C-alpha cells in the first residue's frame, strides 16, 4: 500500500475532480498558446470498459484517436503505485489503443509507453520520461501562483516532448538502470519522510524526554533546534535516508558477497513494525560480522524509522521488493556510486546540511596537495566524502597497479555526525565490495576531540571469523597515523559566537573544546583567534598537529579570514608555521551556490621546524612568494567535466595541472584574459 495518510488534510478542500479539471484547462491553454499540433485534452470520458480516465489527450486537433491517457491522484499518493495508478492507467490506455499513458500526483508526472508496459518490459524500460511538476502538498494550493507556474512550465515540457516523440521528430530517451532506480528510491524516501515528520512532531510535543533527545541529536549534527517545521522535516528526511541507505547497501553488498550474506526478504504477511525491525536487524547483524559499523550501528534518529503504522511497514516492504528486482552483481561500481550519490537531490542537500563540494575545486586542491600515490590523506570534516573519493581516484590514476586494499589505509576521514560518516564509508567501500579488506577509515567524532597520539580505530581481526560480532569487539586496533602528508577538506562555516545557538546546554563544553584547539600538544597557546572568526580557523590550527613537516594543507573556506580585523590571528599563525602557496578566489562564480558565503581556496605547506631549525625555517618562510589569484572565468573554462572514462579523467587532471602551473609560474604581478 503506497497511499500516505495526510496529517494536514484540511476540513474543506478542492476535490480531485476540481484539480483534474484545472490540469485539462492548462493543457489546452498550453497547446493553443504554443501552437503544439495535438488534439484537445478532455476530462473523464467514459469508454467501452465503463472506466473513466482522468484525462485523455487526442492525437491531432481533428482526430478521434487517442494519444495519451492520464491517471491522477492527490499528492500523498505514490505515482509509481501499481495498484492505484500504474495498472489502472495501463488498462485504460490499452482499451483505448492509446500508445502512451501517464500517472501523476501533481508533484511528479511519469510518462509510460503502453506497448512496452503490455509486453512486460522491465519497468525502467516502460518509462519514457519523468517530470517534476511542483512541490504541492495538498490540492487546496493548486491555484497558488508559484505552484501554478511550476505545473504549467513542466506540463509545457511534457506536451512538447509528447508531440515530438509521437510524431517521430525525436526518439524516446533511453534511461540508465540507475536513473530509474534512483527515482523509485526517492519516492520511497519522500513517502517515509511524511510519516516520520508527523511522528517526530507529535512525539516532540507529547513526550518531554523524546524532545530532549531530539535536541541533543541536533547538537550532535552541528545544527540548532528551534521547534520549527524545517527542523522536523530535516530529522524526518535523515531518518528516511539512513534506513534506505542501509537496505540499499545491504543489497549491493549481498550481490558481491553471496557466500557471506543471504538475499534480504521480508514476509508479505508481516504487518508489525517491531517484527519488521527485528527482521531487518537480523540481516544487518550479519553485515556487522564482516564490518561496516559506521553504516549499521544505530543512534537516536534510527528509533523513529519503525513506528507501529501499517503504511510505513508496507512502504518498507515495497522498497525491499523493488530492490530485489535488480541484479546488482552486474552493475559496475561507477553505476552503483551514481545511485548512492543521486539519492539526495541537489535542492535537498542544504536541508540536510550536506554541501557536496564542487569536484573542480576538490581536484585543484588535491593536485596542489597530493604529491604521491602513497601520501596519507586526512579530511577532518569529510561530509559525504567527496575529497576522499576523489583522492582515491587520483591515486589510481597515479599508479594503476594500486589495489583497493592498498589505497584505503591511506585515506582517513572524520565527521561529527552519523549521516555524513555513513555516506563517506559507503562511497569509499563501493569501489570494490568483493575484497575482504574493505573498511574505510572513517571516524565519527568532534574533530577537536581528536589528538594525534590518542586516536584508535578498530577493525575486525579477520572477516571470516564468525565469532566476531562487530567492530570494537575482538577487533584489532589500527592507530591513526601520527603524521599526514596532506589535510584537505571543506570545514564548517559556523562562527564560534553562534555556538550557543547550536550547542544549547552543551555550550560551555563546546567552547572549551574549540578553544583547546588553539593550544599545542604541550598545552601552550598556538594562536590568538578572534571569536568573530569561523570555526574553519580552528580547523587550521588544530589540523596543524596532524600534518607532517613539508605536508600540505588544502581547504576551501570562507574568505572572511582575509579581513585584517578578525583574521589577523589566523594570518599570523600561517606566517609562523607555513609557506602560503596560493590563495584562490573567483570573481565570476560562487563555488557553493546554496551556501551564503564567499569562499576561497587556501593552499599551505607546513614549514615550522624543530627548535634548532627555527631560524632556517623562518628564513624559508620569509623568502616564500605567495600567489593571490583571482579567476576571471568560471572553473569550467579551465577544467572539463569529470567523466568516468579513464582517458577523460587523465585529460581533466592534465588541465588542472596546467592551471596550477600558470599560477606558480609567475613571480610578479600578472594578468591575462
XYZ file of C-alpha atoms in Angstrom:
673
model
C 0.000 0.000 0.000
C 1.544 3.292 -1.074
C -1.102 5.791 -0.031
C 0.200 8.049 2.710
C -2.076 9.339 5.431
C -2.003 13.109 5.184
C -1.810 14.571 8.726
C -2.513 18.102 7.484
C -5.619 17.399 5.418
C -7.958 20.396 5.746
C -11.636 20.026 6.699
C -12.696 21.547 3.358
C -10.633 21.174 0.246
C -10.645 21.058 -3.514
C -11.667 17.662 -4.843
C -9.621 15.500 -7.188
C -12.124 16.317 -9.927
C -11.506 20.059 -9.475
C -7.750 19.620 -9.726
C -8.109 17.328 -12.734
C -10.199 19.969 -14.499
C -7.513 22.573 -13.793
C -4.959 20.311 -15.440
C -7.193 19.876 -18.512
C -7.638 23.661 -18.801
C -3.892 24.257 -18.529
C -3.038 21.525 -21.068
C -5.450 23.014 -23.618
C -4.190 26.524 -22.910
C -0.560 25.435 -23.482
C -1.428 23.515 -26.678
C -3.162 26.632 -28.047
C -0.635 29.260 -26.956
C 2.424 27.231 -28.026
C 0.859 26.014 -31.278
C 1.572 22.345 -30.474
C -0.136 20.147 -33.130
C -2.008 17.965 -30.619
C -5.722 17.428 -30.132
C -7.655 18.720 -27.147
C -7.482 17.268 -23.656
C -10.721 16.128 -22.004
C -11.663 15.027 -18.518
C -13.217 11.661 -17.536
C -14.512 10.464 -20.891
C -16.157 7.068 -20.419
C -15.173 4.236 -22.782
C -16.397 0.723 -23.652
C -14.922 -0.611 -20.409
C -17.025 1.924 -18.433
C -13.811 3.011 -16.755
C -13.228 6.724 -16.891
C -9.671 8.019 -17.448
C -8.997 11.201 -15.514
C -7.606 12.946 -18.612
C -7.294 11.975 -22.264
C -5.310 13.736 -24.999
C -6.164 13.268 -28.693
C -3.507 12.730 -31.363
C -4.498 15.661 -33.594
C -6.981 18.551 -33.476
C -9.409 16.791 -35.855
C -8.695 13.172 -34.873
C -10.791 10.886 -32.679
C -7.796 8.650 -31.938
C -6.248 8.941 -28.509
C -2.571 9.618 -27.921
C -2.315 9.566 -24.144
C -4.361 8.622 -21.071
C -3.630 10.176 -17.654
C -4.441 8.789 -14.217
C -4.266 11.361 -11.405
C -4.245 11.161 -7.611
C -3.650 13.675 -4.774
C -0.059 14.500 -3.709
C 0.050 11.937 -0.898
C -0.103 9.069 -3.431
C 2.964 7.454 -4.963
C 2.841 7.968 -8.775
C 4.591 4.592 -9.191
C 1.894 2.766 -7.182
C 0.974 -0.194 -9.402
C -2.393 -0.944 -7.796
C -3.754 2.592 -7.542
C -2.208 4.288 -10.589
C 0.057 2.404 -12.990
C -2.055 -0.696 -13.663
C -5.402 1.161 -13.983
C -3.777 3.660 -16.370
C -2.220 0.861 -18.435
C -5.542 -0.968 -18.778
C -7.401 2.196 -19.808
C -4.725 3.084 -22.365
C -4.787 -0.463 -23.778
C -8.588 -0.466 -24.152
C -8.469 2.868 -25.963
C -5.387 1.959 -28.031
C -3.516 4.974 -26.708
C 0.233 4.469 -27.281
C 1.092 6.345 -24.079
C -0.221 6.787 -20.553
C 0.815 8.906 -17.589
C 0.450 8.743 -13.825
C 0.711 11.807 -11.631
C 0.186 13.061 -8.094
C 0.553 16.731 -9.189
C 4.121 16.614 -7.866
C 5.584 14.173 -10.390
C 4.345 13.086 -13.808
C 5.531 9.681 -15.065
C 5.177 9.041 -18.813
C 4.869 5.378 -19.895
C 4.964 3.528 -23.246
C 1.770 1.396 -23.365
C 3.146 -1.273 -25.705
C 6.194 -1.867 -23.527
C 4.018 -1.959 -20.403
C 1.723 -4.545 -22.050
C 4.723 -6.618 -23.145
C 6.030 -6.825 -19.560
C 9.263 -4.996 -20.316
C 11.284 -4.136 -17.183
C 9.628 -1.121 -15.577
C 12.593 1.156 -16.227
C 12.154 0.470 -19.973
C 8.415 1.208 -19.862
C 9.051 4.770 -18.698
C 9.545 7.333 -21.437
C 10.323 10.228 -19.123
C 9.632 11.748 -15.700
C 8.758 15.393 -14.948
C 8.791 17.198 -11.621
C 5.594 19.275 -11.799
C 5.642 21.029 -8.424
C 6.148 20.756 -4.667
C 2.403 20.953 -3.934
C 1.455 19.392 -0.561
C -2.337 19.352 -0.950
C -4.768 20.235 -3.725
C -6.063 23.362 -1.961
C -2.799 25.034 -3.066
C -3.157 24.307 -6.779
C -4.031 27.924 -7.646
C -1.127 29.388 -5.665
C 0.945 31.471 -8.065
C 4.260 29.625 -7.688
C 2.678 26.148 -7.830
C 0.509 27.003 -10.812
C 3.515 28.449 -12.670
C 5.631 25.383 -11.896
C 2.965 22.910 -13.069
C 2.326 24.863 -16.270
C 6.035 25.156 -17.078
C 6.633 21.414 -16.720
C 3.381 20.462 -18.460
C 4.621 22.502 -21.405
C 7.872 20.489 -21.499
C 5.881 17.233 -21.369
C 3.462 18.239 -24.150
C 6.269 19.323 -26.482
C 8.098 16.027 -25.844
C 4.855 14.064 -26.292
C 4.278 15.601 -29.713
C 7.884 15.282 -30.895
C 8.240 11.645 -29.802
C 4.802 10.561 -31.075
C 5.367 12.275 -34.446
C 8.809 10.721 -34.877
C 10.654 14.035 -34.681
C 12.806 12.585 -31.908
C 13.314 9.185 -30.302
C 12.191 8.155 -26.854
C 15.039 8.919 -24.444
C 16.882 5.887 -23.077
C 17.187 5.696 -19.308
C 20.027 4.099 -17.433
C 19.011 1.493 -14.879
C 20.445 3.632 -12.083
C 18.316 6.650 -13.093
C 15.062 4.735 -12.774
C 16.128 3.105 -9.520
C 17.005 6.499 -8.058
C 13.520 7.752 -8.960
C 11.908 4.816 -7.155
C 14.115 5.181 -4.093
C 13.466 8.920 -3.902
C 9.716 8.230 -3.979
C 10.096 5.833 -1.035
C 12.222 8.325 0.886
C 9.594 11.005 0.311
C 6.768 8.712 1.426
C 8.566 7.573 4.584
C 9.522 11.164 5.420
C 5.880 12.269 5.557
C 5.130 9.638 8.203
C 8.305 10.329 10.157
C 7.771 14.100 10.150
C 4.287 13.763 11.615
C 5.533 11.250 14.194
C 8.566 13.334 15.263
C 6.447 16.468 15.650
C 3.834 14.682 17.741
C 6.377 12.936 19.994
C 8.288 16.188 20.500
C 5.116 17.898 21.712
C 3.787 14.990 23.780
C 6.975 13.498 25.214
C 9.495 15.781 27.013
C 12.113 13.020 27.153
C 11.899 12.469 23.385
C 12.068 16.244 22.856
C 15.270 16.463 24.896
C 16.846 13.573 22.982
C 15.916 15.214 19.690
C 17.547 18.493 20.748
C 20.729 16.656 21.775
C 20.723 14.814 18.457
C 20.538 18.151 16.608
C 23.564 19.371 18.557
C 25.442 16.221 17.513
C 24.734 17.098 13.877
C 26.070 20.634 14.473
C 22.558 22.014 13.903
C 20.384 24.300 16.014
C 16.869 23.203 17.002
C 14.081 25.803 17.149
C 10.869 23.688 17.081
C 10.278 24.866 13.504
C 8.682 22.903 10.648
C 12.059 22.824 8.935
C 13.573 21.059 11.960
C 11.002 18.264 11.925
C 11.392 17.904 8.160
C 15.182 17.721 8.459
C 15.063 14.983 11.105
C 12.428 13.028 9.163
C 14.367 13.138 5.903
C 17.543 11.980 7.586
C 15.743 9.060 9.279
C 14.388 8.023 5.868
C 17.752 8.372 4.124
C 19.520 6.344 6.815
C 17.064 3.448 6.502
C 17.032 3.436 2.692
C 20.846 3.610 2.558
C 21.153 0.647 4.917
C 18.768 -1.502 2.878
C 20.292 -0.461 -0.455
C 23.861 -1.046 0.733
C 22.895 -4.480 2.076
C 21.517 -5.481 -1.335
C 24.606 -4.232 -3.153
C 26.976 -5.935 -0.695
C 24.997 -9.194 -0.794
C 25.237 -9.303 -4.588
C 29.018 -9.008 -4.350
C 29.389 -11.448 -1.432
C 26.622 -14.071 -1.770
C 28.759 -16.585 0.115
C 28.543 -14.430 3.258
C 25.072 -12.875 3.068
C 21.588 -14.149 2.226
C 19.217 -12.175 -0.032
C 17.110 -9.760 2.003
C 13.492 -10.915 2.130
C 10.515 -9.640 4.143
C 7.487 -11.984 4.522
C 4.450 -10.462 2.783
C 2.230 -11.422 5.726
C 4.329 -9.321 8.130
C 2.373 -6.296 9.439
C 4.021 -5.359 12.766
C 6.718 -2.685 12.808
C 8.587 -4.444 15.634
C 8.741 -7.649 13.583
C 9.929 -5.684 10.551
C 12.685 -4.018 12.586
C 13.802 -7.348 14.050
C 13.853 -8.975 10.612
C 15.947 -6.224 9.048
C 18.308 -6.080 12.020
C 18.943 -9.825 11.752
C 20.265 -9.238 8.221
C 22.241 -6.141 9.269
C 23.879 -8.110 12.106
C 25.312 -10.465 9.511
C 26.972 -7.486 7.823
C 28.422 -6.370 11.160
C 30.197 -9.724 11.362
C 32.097 -8.556 8.297
C 32.454 -4.829 9.183
C 30.687 -1.529 8.205
C 29.910 -0.412 11.746
C 29.684 3.220 10.565
C 26.678 2.252 8.456
C 24.829 -0.259 10.619
C 25.157 0.900 14.204
C 22.042 2.764 15.346
C 21.577 6.086 17.084
C 18.606 8.070 18.350
C 17.141 9.041 14.990
C 17.026 5.383 13.867
C 14.406 4.799 16.566
C 11.744 6.673 14.589
C 12.162 4.504 11.467
C 9.803 1.778 12.693
C 6.614 3.330 14.106
C 3.671 0.991 14.572
C 1.992 2.306 11.407
C 0.882 -0.178 8.777
C 1.588 2.210 5.894
C 5.235 2.503 6.980
C 5.593 -1.275 7.131
C 4.109 -1.570 3.648
C 6.379 1.157 2.269
C 9.478 -0.641 3.568
C 8.253 -3.990 2.239
C 7.690 -2.421 -1.170
C 11.158 -0.836 -1.035
C 12.713 -4.261 -0.415
C 10.611 -5.708 -3.240
C 11.797 -3.006 -5.674
C 15.460 -3.646 -4.854
C 15.039 -7.400 -5.210
C 14.214 -6.886 -8.894
C 17.774 -5.753 -9.602
C 20.877 -7.845 -10.057
C 23.475 -5.549 -8.534
C 26.263 -8.030 -9.268
C 26.026 -6.985 -12.927
C 26.269 -3.265 -12.195
C 29.667 -1.594 -12.264
C 30.949 0.307 -9.238
C 30.601 3.571 -11.165
C 26.861 2.892 -11.655
C 26.391 1.909 -8.006
C 28.256 5.054 -6.973
C 25.915 7.232 -9.048
C 22.900 5.604 -7.395
C 24.106 6.495 -3.902
C 25.293 9.957 -4.956
C 21.973 10.788 -6.632
C 19.751 9.738 -3.731
C 19.935 13.222 -2.230
C 18.571 15.736 -4.778
C 20.665 18.892 -5.107
C 17.833 21.079 -3.769
C 17.669 18.987 -0.593
C 21.337 18.950 0.322
C 21.033 22.286 2.107
C 18.132 20.963 4.222
C 20.296 18.044 5.326
C 23.366 20.202 5.895
C 25.223 18.371 3.124
C 27.177 20.702 0.840
C 28.656 18.486 -1.862
C 31.934 20.202 -2.694
C 32.391 21.146 -6.336
C 34.593 18.432 -7.892
C 36.581 21.085 -9.817
C 37.545 22.755 -6.535
C 38.360 19.366 -4.994
C 40.622 18.392 -7.885
C 42.505 21.704 -7.748
C 43.144 21.270 -4.021
C 44.214 17.631 -4.417
C 46.602 18.389 -7.306
C 48.278 21.010 -5.114
C 48.454 18.786 -2.029
C 48.533 15.097 -3.060
C 52.045 14.615 -4.436
C 52.488 10.830 -4.249
C 50.206 7.793 -4.505
C 51.468 6.723 -1.067
C 50.575 10.015 0.649
C 48.345 9.688 3.726
C 45.292 11.954 3.326
C 43.018 13.244 6.089
C 39.706 15.110 5.763
C 38.686 16.207 9.288
C 35.095 17.138 8.309
C 34.522 14.709 5.478
C 30.776 15.165 4.850
C 29.733 12.830 2.031
C 33.382 12.018 1.293
C 33.970 13.986 -1.916
C 37.621 14.782 -1.120
C 38.436 11.200 -0.119
C 36.612 9.636 -3.077
C 38.428 11.948 -5.496
C 41.734 11.251 -3.690
C 41.071 7.530 -4.240
C 40.631 8.184 -7.968
C 43.720 10.420 -8.136
C 45.833 7.683 -6.564
C 44.507 5.134 -9.062
C 45.484 7.452 -11.906
C 48.945 7.978 -10.401
C 49.569 4.227 -10.180
C 47.127 1.886 -11.870
C 48.696 -1.127 -10.134
C 47.436 0.052 -6.734
C 44.735 -2.225 -5.315
C 41.681 -1.230 -3.298
C 43.397 -2.666 -0.199
C 46.492 -0.550 -0.932
C 44.578 2.715 -1.170
C 42.024 2.517 1.679
C 44.549 2.579 4.581
C 45.960 5.855 3.220
C 42.610 7.695 3.294
C 41.216 8.898 6.615
C 38.023 10.827 7.272
C 36.221 12.222 10.276
C 32.811 13.751 10.802
C 30.856 14.695 13.894
C 27.541 13.340 12.549
C 26.421 9.835 11.636
C 24.802 10.556 8.274
C 27.863 12.045 6.529
C 30.116 9.402 8.133
C 27.815 6.757 6.643
C 27.898 8.401 3.203
C 31.698 8.579 3.208
C 32.004 4.934 4.252
C 29.621 3.818 1.502
C 31.209 5.993 -1.183
C 34.671 4.581 -0.457
C 33.636 0.966 0.150
C 31.723 0.563 -3.110
C 34.927 0.899 -5.131
C 35.390 -2.835 -4.537
C 32.850 -4.685 -2.410
C 34.261 -8.086 -3.325
C 37.513 -7.835 -1.370
C 37.972 -8.954 2.223
C 39.994 -5.990 3.474
C 37.416 -3.298 2.805
C 36.884 -0.961 5.701
C 37.209 2.797 5.091
C 38.941 4.652 7.925
C 36.064 6.966 8.821
C 35.935 8.226 12.405
C 32.810 9.735 13.924
C 33.892 12.334 16.484
C 34.117 16.038 17.072
C 37.408 16.890 15.332
C 38.561 18.919 18.326
C 38.335 15.806 20.496
C 40.933 14.046 18.341
C 44.620 14.152 19.219
C 47.321 12.554 17.051
C 48.700 10.245 19.777
C 45.336 9.102 21.107
C 43.272 8.038 18.103
C 42.383 4.357 17.913
C 40.404 2.821 15.099
C 39.136 -0.743 15.363
C 38.955 -3.251 12.551
C 37.806 -6.890 12.595
C 40.661 -9.353 13.183
C 39.592 -11.357 10.169
C 36.399 -11.243 8.202
C 35.914 -14.994 8.122
C 35.888 -15.387 11.924
C 32.205 -15.954 12.650
C 32.646 -15.296 16.356
C 33.280 -11.617 15.636
C 30.010 -9.766 16.163
C 31.034 -6.305 15.119
C 33.676 -3.630 15.146
C 35.158 -2.907 18.516
C 34.574 -6.498 19.653
C 37.552 -8.849 19.344
C 38.883 -6.441 16.749
C 42.425 -5.288 16.142
C 43.353 -1.680 16.830
C 44.704 0.370 13.952
C 46.422 3.543 15.095
C 45.650 6.794 13.384
C 48.815 7.901 11.519
C 50.865 10.254 13.683
C 51.510 12.498 10.691
C 49.565 13.039 7.489
C 51.076 14.093 4.187
C 48.095 16.268 3.377
C 44.982 17.550 5.099
C 42.168 18.610 2.791
C 38.520 19.484 3.074
C 35.654 21.880 3.427
C 35.293 22.642 7.161
C 32.096 24.098 8.679
C 31.384 27.811 8.293
C 29.843 28.288 11.760
C 31.224 31.143 13.854
C 32.235 30.472 17.436
C 29.804 33.157 18.592
C 26.980 31.110 17.014
C 27.821 28.000 19.048
C 25.358 28.948 21.790
C 22.542 28.680 19.235
C 23.662 25.194 18.279
C 25.021 23.707 21.467
C 22.304 24.760 23.930
C 23.184 23.451 27.372
C 26.446 21.988 25.986
C 27.656 25.485 25.096
C 30.413 25.660 27.726
C 31.809 22.246 26.770
C 31.813 23.151 23.078
C 33.546 26.483 23.663
C 36.260 24.871 25.834
C 36.769 22.118 23.285
C 37.235 24.564 20.435
C 39.488 26.839 22.471
C 41.660 23.811 23.305
C 42.404 23.619 19.584
C 44.443 26.820 19.991
C 46.947 25.016 22.252
C 49.744 22.757 21.066
C 50.230 19.186 22.312
C 52.093 20.538 25.365
C 49.211 22.854 26.304
C 50.964 26.040 25.120
C 48.967 28.668 23.166
C 49.496 28.435 19.384
C 47.282 31.205 18.050
C 45.028 34.063 19.072
C 41.837 33.721 17.018
C 39.014 36.265 17.175
C 35.656 34.922 18.312
C 34.205 36.512 15.193
C 36.219 34.076 13.088
C 34.592 30.993 11.666
C 35.164 27.506 13.058
C 37.312 26.829 9.992
C 40.053 28.953 11.594
C 40.248 26.461 14.474
C 40.367 23.580 11.962
C 43.553 25.089 10.519
C 45.189 25.447 13.935
C 44.133 22.044 15.302
C 44.865 20.342 11.989
C 48.462 21.526 12.167
C 49.033 18.970 14.952
C 48.297 16.178 12.465
C 50.317 17.484 9.490
C 53.923 16.452 8.933
C 56.675 18.952 8.207
C 56.543 19.690 4.475
C 52.985 18.348 4.271
C 50.307 20.411 2.594
C 47.006 21.861 3.788
C 44.230 22.466 1.245
C 40.893 23.886 2.414
C 38.036 25.715 0.758
C 36.770 28.161 3.377
C 35.015 31.472 3.873
C 37.273 34.313 2.700
C 36.459 36.271 5.879
C 39.881 35.460 7.398
C 41.440 37.784 4.809
C 39.761 40.634 6.697
C 42.563 42.241 8.720
C 40.181 42.994 11.603
C 39.361 39.483 12.797
C 41.578 37.428 10.501
C 44.765 38.850 11.995
C 45.337 35.977 14.425
C 44.993 33.326 11.724
C 47.209 35.293 9.329
C 49.932 35.467 11.997
C 49.569 31.718 12.638
C 50.051 30.967 8.943
C 53.117 33.201 8.687
C 54.756 31.484 11.677
C 54.039 27.900 10.641
C 53.518 27.711 6.868
C 54.681 28.728 3.483
C 51.495 30.092 1.921
C 51.467 28.596 -1.572
C 48.314 30.155 -3.025
C 45.033 31.866 -2.145
C 42.491 31.482 -4.962
C 39.154 33.270 -5.367
C 36.653 33.569 -8.192
C 35.363 36.909 -9.414
C 32.590 35.353 -11.505
C 31.055 32.375 -9.662
C 30.200 31.061 -6.220
C 31.678 27.649 -5.567
C 28.837 26.922 -3.152
C 25.721 28.257 -4.835
C 23.447 27.245 -1.930
C 25.729 28.461 0.861
C 25.561 32.168 1.672
C 29.336 32.507 1.982
C 32.060 33.858 -0.303
C 34.815 31.286 -0.423
C 38.478 30.931 -1.298
C 40.890 28.043 -1.767
C 43.803 28.085 0.686
C 46.946 26.047 -0.073
C 49.635 25.897 2.633
C 52.882 23.950 3.151
C 53.981 23.284 6.729
C 57.303 24.957 7.444
C 57.694 25.199 11.225
C 60.725 23.055 12.077
C 62.178 21.773 15.324
C 63.795 24.180 17.798
C 67.282 24.002 16.252
C 65.868 24.636 12.785
C 63.573 27.525 13.682
C 65.752 30.251 12.148
C 66.316 28.345 8.922
C 62.607 27.664 8.596
C 61.751 31.297 9.312
C 64.087 32.376 6.524
C 62.458 29.841 4.186
C 59.007 31.186 5.040
C 60.070 34.805 4.654
C 61.506 34.124 1.205
C 58.367 32.314 0.051
C 56.276 34.100 -2.565
C 52.501 33.937 -2.039
C 50.246 33.773 -5.110
C 46.977 35.664 -4.654
C 44.808 34.543 -7.553
C 41.581 35.967 -8.963
C 39.892 33.793 -11.578
C 38.044 35.875 -14.175
C 36.299 32.894 -15.764
C 34.311 30.001 -14.256
C 36.318 26.865 -13.437
C 34.558 25.099 -16.297
C 36.534 27.336 -18.688
C 39.755 25.763 -17.355
C 38.666 22.227 -16.470
C 36.449 19.825 -18.485
C 33.627 17.984 -16.667
C 34.509 14.905 -14.590
C 33.793 11.715 -16.547
C 34.079 8.003 -15.867
C 36.276 7.226 -18.875
C 39.884 6.666 -17.834
C 41.385 8.733 -20.672
C 38.977 11.609 -19.954
C 39.954 11.628 -16.268
C 43.649 11.866 -17.168
C 42.884 14.651 -19.655
C 40.905 16.501 -16.969
C 43.715 16.315 -14.399
C 46.213 17.454 -17.023
C 44.085 20.580 -17.482
C 44.031 21.119 -13.704
C 47.838 20.844 -13.727
C 48.049 23.463 -16.495
C 46.045 25.907 -14.363
C 48.291 25.245 -11.349
C 51.467 25.678 -13.437
C 50.127 29.002 -14.718
C 49.561 30.129 -11.129
C 53.025 29.056 -9.926
C 54.963 30.217 -12.998
C 54.741 33.954 -12.252
C 56.889 35.896 -9.796
C 55.396 39.355 -10.224
C 52.012 40.898 -10.952
C 50.477 39.091 -13.910
C 47.116 39.283 -15.641
C 45.605 37.713 -18.753
C 42.114 37.255 -20.180
